[in-house]
Structures are given as structure tokens and as C-alpha cells.
PDB file of C-alpha atoms in Angstrom:
ATOM      1  CA  MET A   1      44.260  27.096   1.482  1.00 71.00           C
ATOM      2  CA  ILE A   2      44.762  28.234  -2.105  1.00 73.00           C
ATOM      3  CA  VAL A   3      41.569  28.468  -4.172  1.00 69.00           C
ATOM      4  CA  PRO A   4      42.145  28.251  -7.926  1.00 76.00           C
ATOM      5  CA  GLY A   5      40.582  31.007  -9.999  1.00 71.00           C
ATOM      6  CA  ARG A   6      38.558  30.629 -13.165  1.00 75.00           C
ATOM      7  CA  PRO A   7      40.489  30.041 -16.364  1.00 80.00           C
ATOM      8  CA  GLY A   8      42.766  33.027 -16.899  1.00 79.00           C
ATOM      9  CA  GLU A   9      42.214  34.388 -13.361  1.00 78.00           C
ATOM     10  CA  PRO A  10      44.771  34.200 -10.546  1.00 84.00           C
ATOM     11  CA  ALA A  11      44.374  31.926  -7.514  1.00 77.00           C
ATOM     12  CA  ARG A  12      43.492  33.411  -4.138  1.00 80.00           C
ATOM     13  CA  THR A  13      43.820  32.469  -0.487  1.00 81.00           C
ATOM     14  CA  ALA A  14      40.658  31.224   1.224  1.00 72.00           C
ATOM     15  CA  ARG A  15      39.342  33.295   4.093  1.00 77.00           C
ATOM     16  CA  PRO A  16      39.307  31.715   7.579  1.00 78.00           C
ATOM     17  CA  GLY A  17      36.121  29.636   7.979  1.00 67.00           C
ATOM     18  CA  GLU A  18      35.301  29.774   4.252  1.00 65.00           C
ATOM     19  CA  ARG A  19      33.945  26.541   2.810  1.00 62.00           C
ATOM     20  CA  VAL A  20      35.814  25.554  -0.302  1.00 62.00           C
ATOM     21  CA  GLY A  21      34.570  23.026  -2.817  1.00 60.00           C
ATOM     22  CA  ARG A  22      31.168  21.433  -2.916  1.00 57.00           C
ATOM     23  CA  THR A  23      28.538  22.835  -0.649  1.00 52.00           C
ATOM     24  CA  PRO A  24      27.116  20.059   1.505  1.00 57.00           C
ATOM     25  CA  SER A  25      23.734  18.983   0.254  1.00 69.00           C
ATOM     26  CA  GLU A  26      20.585  19.642   2.168  1.00 87.00           C
ATOM     27  CA  VAL A  27      19.157  16.645   4.039  1.00 94.00           C
ATOM     28  CA  VAL A  28      15.418  16.152   3.570  1.00 96.00           C
ATOM     29  CA  ALA A  29      12.933  13.684   5.048  1.00 96.00           C
ATOM     30  CA  ALA A  30      13.266  11.372   2.012  1.00 96.00           C
ATOM     31  CA  ASP A  31      16.988  10.933   2.750  1.00 97.00           C
ATOM     32  CA  VAL A  32      16.376   9.941   6.366  1.00 97.00           C
ATOM     33  CA  ARG A  33      13.452   7.706   5.405  1.00 95.00           C
ATOM     34  CA  PHE A  34      15.622   5.913   2.830  1.00 97.00           C
ATOM     35  CA  ALA A  35      18.375   5.126   5.341  1.00 97.00           C
ATOM     36  CA  GLU A  36      15.962   4.203   8.133  1.00 95.00           C
ATOM     37  CA  ASN A  37      14.028   1.838   5.847  1.00 95.00           C
ATOM     38  CA  MET A  38      16.973   0.381   3.942  1.00 96.00           C
ATOM     39  CA  ILE A  39      18.956  -0.639   7.036  1.00 96.00           C
ATOM     40  CA  PRO A  40      16.357  -3.147   8.317  1.00 95.00           C
ATOM     41  CA  HIS A  41      15.667  -4.172   4.711  1.00 95.00           C
ATOM     42  CA  HIS A  42      19.338  -5.042   4.216  1.00 96.00           C
ATOM     43  CA  ARG A  43      19.458  -6.774   7.609  1.00 95.00           C
ATOM     44  CA  GLN A  44      16.670  -9.097   6.518  1.00 95.00           C
ATOM     45  CA  ALA A  45      18.538  -9.896   3.304  1.00 96.00           C
ATOM     46  CA  LEU A  46      21.584 -10.790   5.426  1.00 97.00           C
ATOM     47  CA  GLU A  47      19.371 -12.969   7.617  1.00 96.00           C
ATOM     48  CA  MET A  48      18.282 -14.869   4.504  1.00 97.00           C
ATOM     49  CA  THR A  49      21.786 -15.162   3.027  1.00 98.00           C
ATOM     50  CA  ALA A  50      23.060 -16.561   6.336  1.00 98.00           C
ATOM     51  CA  LEU A  51      20.793 -19.583   5.773  1.00 98.00           C
ATOM     52  CA  VAL A  52      22.254 -20.492   2.382  1.00 98.00           C
ATOM     53  CA  GLU A  53      25.459 -22.314   3.277  1.00 97.00           C
ATOM     54  CA  GLU A  54      23.795 -25.099   5.310  1.00 97.00           C
ATOM     55  CA  ARG A  55      20.687 -25.464   3.155  1.00 98.00           C
ATOM     56  CA  THR A  56      21.858 -25.636  -0.451  1.00 96.00           C
ATOM     57  CA  THR A  57      24.377 -27.551  -2.504  1.00 94.00           C
ATOM     58  CA  THR A  58      24.022 -25.130  -5.437  1.00 95.00           C
ATOM     59  CA  GLU A  59      27.292 -23.210  -5.795  1.00 97.00           C
ATOM     60  CA  SER A  60      25.749 -20.400  -7.853  1.00 96.00           C
ATOM     61  CA  ILE A  61      23.292 -19.682  -5.029  1.00 97.00           C
ATOM     62  CA  ARG A  62      26.123 -19.754  -2.487  1.00 98.00           C
ATOM     63  CA  ALA A  63      28.083 -17.291  -4.642  1.00 97.00           C
ATOM     64  CA  LEU A  64      25.042 -15.022  -4.940  1.00 97.00           C
ATOM     65  CA  ALA A  65      24.548 -15.054  -1.170  1.00 98.00           C
ATOM     66  CA  ARG A  66      28.209 -14.140  -0.613  1.00 98.00           C
ATOM     67  CA  GLN A  67      27.875 -11.283  -3.105  1.00 97.00           C
ATOM     68  CA  ILE A  68      24.735  -9.944  -1.407  1.00 97.00           C
ATOM     69  CA  THR A  69      26.434 -10.124   1.990  1.00 98.00           C
ATOM     70  CA  ALA A  70      29.570  -8.392   0.688  1.00 97.00           C
ATOM     71  CA  ALA A  71      27.538  -5.535  -0.808  1.00 96.00           C
ATOM     72  CA  GLN A  72      24.977  -4.963   1.917  1.00 97.00           C
ATOM     73  CA  THR A  73      27.118  -5.233   5.056  1.00 97.00           C
ATOM     74  CA  PRO A  74      29.155  -2.078   4.297  1.00 96.00           C
ATOM     75  CA  GLU A  75      26.031  -0.284   3.085  1.00 97.00           C
ATOM     76  CA  ILE A  76      24.404  -0.875   6.481  1.00 97.00           C
ATOM     77  CA  LYS A  77      27.511   0.515   8.197  1.00 97.00           C
ATOM     78  CA  ALA A  78      27.595   3.578   5.929  1.00 96.00           C
ATOM     79  CA  MET A  79      23.904   4.380   6.423  1.00 97.00           C
ATOM     80  CA  THR A  80      24.194   3.826  10.185  1.00 97.00           C
ATOM     81  CA  ALA A  81      27.152   6.236  10.351  1.00 96.00           C
ATOM     82  CA  TRP A  82      25.312   8.770   8.191  1.00 96.00           C
ATOM     83  CA  LEU A  83      22.285   8.669  10.508  1.00 96.00           C
ATOM     84  CA  ALA A  84      24.571   8.996  13.547  1.00 95.00           C
ATOM     85  CA  GLY A  85      26.026  12.135  11.963  1.00 94.00           C
ATOM     86  CA  LEU A  86      22.507  13.543  12.020  1.00 94.00           C
ATOM     87  CA  GLY A  87      22.071  12.546  15.660  1.00 94.00           C
ATOM     88  CA  ARG A  88      19.734   9.663  14.772  1.00 95.00           C
ATOM     89  CA  GLN A  89      20.032   6.001  15.680  1.00 94.00           C
ATOM     90  CA  ALA A  90      19.638   3.265  13.120  1.00 93.00           C
ATOM     91  CA  PRO A  91      16.412   1.294  13.564  1.00 90.00           C
ATOM     92  CA  ALA A  92      16.917  -1.772  15.732  1.00 84.00           C
ATOM     93  CA  GLY A  93      14.507  -4.006  13.829  1.00 71.00           C
ATOM     94  CA  HIS A  94      11.675  -3.759  11.374  1.00 59.00           C
ATOM     95  CA  ASP A  95       7.979  -3.167  11.733  1.00 57.00           C
ATOM     96  CA  HIS A  96       6.239  -6.547  11.518  1.00 50.00           C
ATOM     97  CA  ALA A  97       3.039  -4.798  10.470  1.00 50.00           C
ATOM     98  CA  GLN A  98       4.784  -3.722   7.265  1.00 56.00           C
ATOM     99  CA  GLU A  99       6.687  -6.929   6.495  1.00 56.00           C
ATOM    100  CA  SER A 100       5.358  -7.178   2.961  1.00 64.00           C
ATOM    101  CA  ALA A 101       6.210  -3.546   2.205  1.00 77.00           C
ATOM    102  CA  TYR A 102       9.142  -3.222  -0.175  1.00 92.00           C
ATOM    103  CA  GLY A 103       9.380  -6.978  -0.604  1.00 93.00           C
ATOM    104  CA  MET A 104      10.116  -7.798   3.016  1.00 94.00           C
ATOM    105  CA  ALA A 105       9.499 -11.450   3.848  1.00 94.00           C
ATOM    106  CA  THR A 106       6.962 -12.226   6.546  1.00 93.00           C
ATOM    107  CA  GLN A 107       7.935 -14.161   9.650  1.00 93.00           C
ATOM    108  CA  GLU A 108       6.050 -17.179   8.258  1.00 95.00           C
ATOM    109  CA  GLN A 109       8.028 -17.000   5.004  1.00 96.00           C
ATOM    110  CA  LEU A 110      11.308 -16.756   6.911  1.00 96.00           C
ATOM    111  CA  ASN A 111      10.339 -19.757   9.041  1.00 97.00           C
ATOM    112  CA  ALA A 112       9.488 -21.756   5.909  1.00 98.00           C
ATOM    113  CA  LEU A 113      12.841 -20.778   4.392  1.00 98.00           C
ATOM    114  CA  ARG A 114      14.648 -21.903   7.558  1.00 98.00           C
ATOM    115  CA  ALA A 115      12.875 -25.269   7.371  1.00 98.00           C
ATOM    116  CA  ALA A 116      13.575 -25.878   3.664  1.00 98.00           C
ATOM    117  CA  ARG A 117      16.565 -27.770   2.255  1.00 97.00           C
ATOM    118  CA  GLY A 118      17.999 -28.550  -1.167  1.00 96.00           C
ATOM    119  CA  GLY A 119      15.933 -27.683  -4.229  1.00 96.00           C
ATOM    120  CA  ALA A 120      12.959 -26.466  -2.190  1.00 97.00           C
ATOM    121  CA  PHE A 121      15.244 -24.047  -0.348  1.00 98.00           C
ATOM    122  CA  ASP A 122      16.859 -22.864  -3.582  1.00 98.00           C
ATOM    123  CA  ARG A 123      13.534 -22.070  -5.204  1.00 97.00           C
ATOM    124  CA  MET A 124      12.108 -20.344  -2.114  1.00 98.00           C
ATOM    125  CA  PHE A 125      15.314 -18.375  -1.484  1.00 98.00           C
ATOM    126  CA  LEU A 126      15.423 -17.084  -5.058  1.00 98.00           C
ATOM    127  CA  GLN A 127      11.723 -16.181  -5.061  1.00 98.00           C
ATOM    128  CA  LEU A 128      11.896 -14.352  -1.721  1.00 97.00           C
ATOM    129  CA  MET A 129      15.178 -12.608  -2.494  1.00 98.00           C
ATOM    130  CA  THR A 130      14.001 -11.507  -5.942  1.00 98.00           C
ATOM    131  CA  ARG A 131      10.896  -9.907  -4.422  1.00 97.00           C
ATOM    132  CA  HIS A 132      13.062  -8.449  -1.653  1.00 97.00           C
ATOM    133  CA  HIS A 133      15.444  -6.886  -4.206  1.00 97.00           C
ATOM    134  CA  GLU A 134      12.521  -5.532  -6.230  1.00 97.00           C
ATOM    135  CA  GLY A 135      11.404  -3.732  -3.077  1.00 96.00           C
ATOM    136  CA  ALA A 136      14.891  -2.292  -2.571  1.00 96.00           C
ATOM    137  CA  VAL A 137      14.960  -1.070  -6.179  1.00 97.00           C
ATOM    138  CA  LYS A 138      11.595   0.633  -5.610  1.00 96.00           C
ATOM    139  CA  MET A 139      12.883   2.232  -2.401  1.00 96.00           C
ATOM    140  CA  ALA A 140      16.042   3.411  -4.189  1.00 97.00           C
ATOM    141  CA  GLY A 141      13.935   4.884  -7.002  1.00 97.00           C
ATOM    142  CA  GLU A 142      11.924   6.861  -4.455  1.00 96.00           C
ATOM    143  CA  GLN A 143      15.152   8.183  -2.938  1.00 97.00           C
ATOM    144  CA  LEU A 144      16.454   9.222  -6.350  1.00 97.00           C
ATOM    145  CA  ALA A 145      13.170  11.037  -7.062  1.00 97.00           C
ATOM    146  CA  ASP A 146      12.799  12.825  -3.723  1.00 97.00           C
ATOM    147  CA  GLY A 147      16.145  12.755  -1.861  1.00 96.00           C
ATOM    148  CA  ARG A 148      18.690  15.574  -1.809  1.00 96.00           C
ATOM    149  CA  ASP A 149      21.676  14.280   0.164  1.00 96.00           C
ATOM    150  CA  GLN A 150      24.447  13.309  -2.253  1.00 94.00           C
ATOM    151  CA  ARG A 151      25.689  10.366  -0.153  1.00 95.00           C
ATOM    152  CA  MET A 152      22.224   8.851   0.120  1.00 97.00           C
ATOM    153  CA  ARG A 153      21.580   9.461  -3.584  1.00 97.00           C
ATOM    154  CA  MET A 154      24.854   7.707  -4.424  1.00 96.00           C
ATOM    155  CA  MET A 155      23.865   4.818  -2.156  1.00 97.00           C
ATOM    156  CA  ALA A 156      20.463   4.659  -3.868  1.00 97.00           C
ATOM    157  CA  ARG A 157      22.116   4.560  -7.314  1.00 97.00           C
ATOM    158  CA  ASP A 158      24.347   1.695  -6.149  1.00 96.00           C
ATOM    159  CA  VAL A 159      21.373  -0.217  -4.718  1.00 97.00           C
ATOM    160  CA  TYR A 160      19.308   0.421  -7.840  1.00 97.00           C
ATOM    161  CA  SER A 161      21.950  -0.760 -10.302  1.00 97.00           C
ATOM    162  CA  GLY A 162      23.477  -3.572  -8.234  1.00 96.00           C
ATOM    163  CA  GLN A 163      20.222  -5.128  -7.165  1.00 97.00           C
ATOM    164  CA  SER A 164      18.684  -4.787 -10.646  1.00 97.00           C
ATOM    165  CA  ILE A 165      21.593  -6.871 -11.957  1.00 97.00           C
ATOM    166  CA  GLU A 166      21.126  -9.403  -9.149  1.00 97.00           C
ATOM    167  CA  ILE A 167      17.367  -9.639  -9.905  1.00 98.00           C
ATOM    168  CA  ALA A 168      18.144 -10.630 -13.496  1.00 97.00           C
ATOM    169  CA  ARG A 169      20.705 -13.151 -12.257  1.00 97.00           C
ATOM    170  CA  MET A 170      18.258 -14.653  -9.735  1.00 98.00           C
ATOM    171  CA  ARG A 171      15.548 -14.965 -12.387  1.00 98.00           C
ATOM    172  CA  ARG A 172      17.970 -16.871 -14.632  1.00 97.00           C
ATOM    173  CA  LEU A 173      18.966 -19.124 -11.720  1.00 96.00           C
ATOM    174  CA  LEU A 174      15.322 -19.762 -10.876  1.00 96.00           C
ATOM    175  CA  GLU A 175      14.582 -20.744 -14.489  1.00 96.00           C
ATOM    176  CA  SER A 176      17.537 -23.138 -14.488  1.00 94.00           C
ATOM    177  CA  LEU A 177      16.349 -25.058 -11.400  1.00 93.00           C
ATOM    178  CA  PRO A 178      14.805 -28.482 -11.978  1.00 88.00           C
ATOM    179  CA  ALA A 179      11.010 -28.403 -11.732  1.00 77.00           C
TER     180      ALA A 179
END
């Protein structure tokens, strides 16, 4: 492999086994914690979005649910693969004792959402998902403050910006619902 030199210097040939380009970032506990917490967090969001189609007639809420699903499904896959690269398995579920941590809905709230229809569903979905996203933004902020792995930091930036935009959108939708 040819390694370019600095401006004005000649190129050279890389030595066998030499790493060229960016040095892989160090993985710290915050990186692993972010992935291991965000995977079940995203799974719960997907559980809630799966309820939308049969329980609402509001197209803007259906579109939001599709957008959340489209963003979070590949993020789960990427974080799962990243953990596997470290020899770790993705968490199978989430800790029910910490359901309210990071905006996670409780089992009772999920059951109420499953039972709701129409306007009641819309309002509850938006309230729960807004709080859920706020928790994800908090988790992403913690990763950006303490994490070192570039892939997890990039994921955290995407979560932070994307879900902040969706929070604003959900608040506007909630305000537009009939009382």
C-alpha cells in the first residue's frame, strides 16, 4: 500500500502489518453501556410504533411511526453487530425494575396504549413517545460526554439530532389534537 507523504514529501510503501489511516478508537465502558441500553430502548419504541397502524386514523402519526421504525431498526442492527465484534451479546430484553429510566414506558403504560384507540391512542402515543425520545436524547448526551468509540459517538449524534427533531414534531402534533 502506498502511503502519501506530507505536502512536498514523497510517498512511501507501508510496512507489512502497519496500520494506515485512522487509529481505531479505544472502547470504554460508556460505549458498551450506550449500546446495551439503547438496543432495548429502541426495541420498546418499535413495540409502540407497531401499534399505530391499527389504532389511529391520523396519517401524520402513521408517518411518524414509519419514520421511527425506519431509523431505529438499522440502528439496533448496527449496535448489535458492534457488540458482537466485542464478543458481547445484545441484551434480550429490558430490566422491568428500570422501566421509567430514560423514558421507558412501564408495562401498565404499554397495556393502556394497546387498549386505546382513535384520539385517546394518539394522545397517549405522542406523550409516551415524546418522553421515550427525551430519554434517548439524554442517553445519547451521556455517550457524547463519556464515550470514546467513534462509531458509537456517531450513533449517539444521530440519535441526539434525529430524536430531538422528532420530539419537536411530536409536541406540535400533540398540540394540534382535539381536546
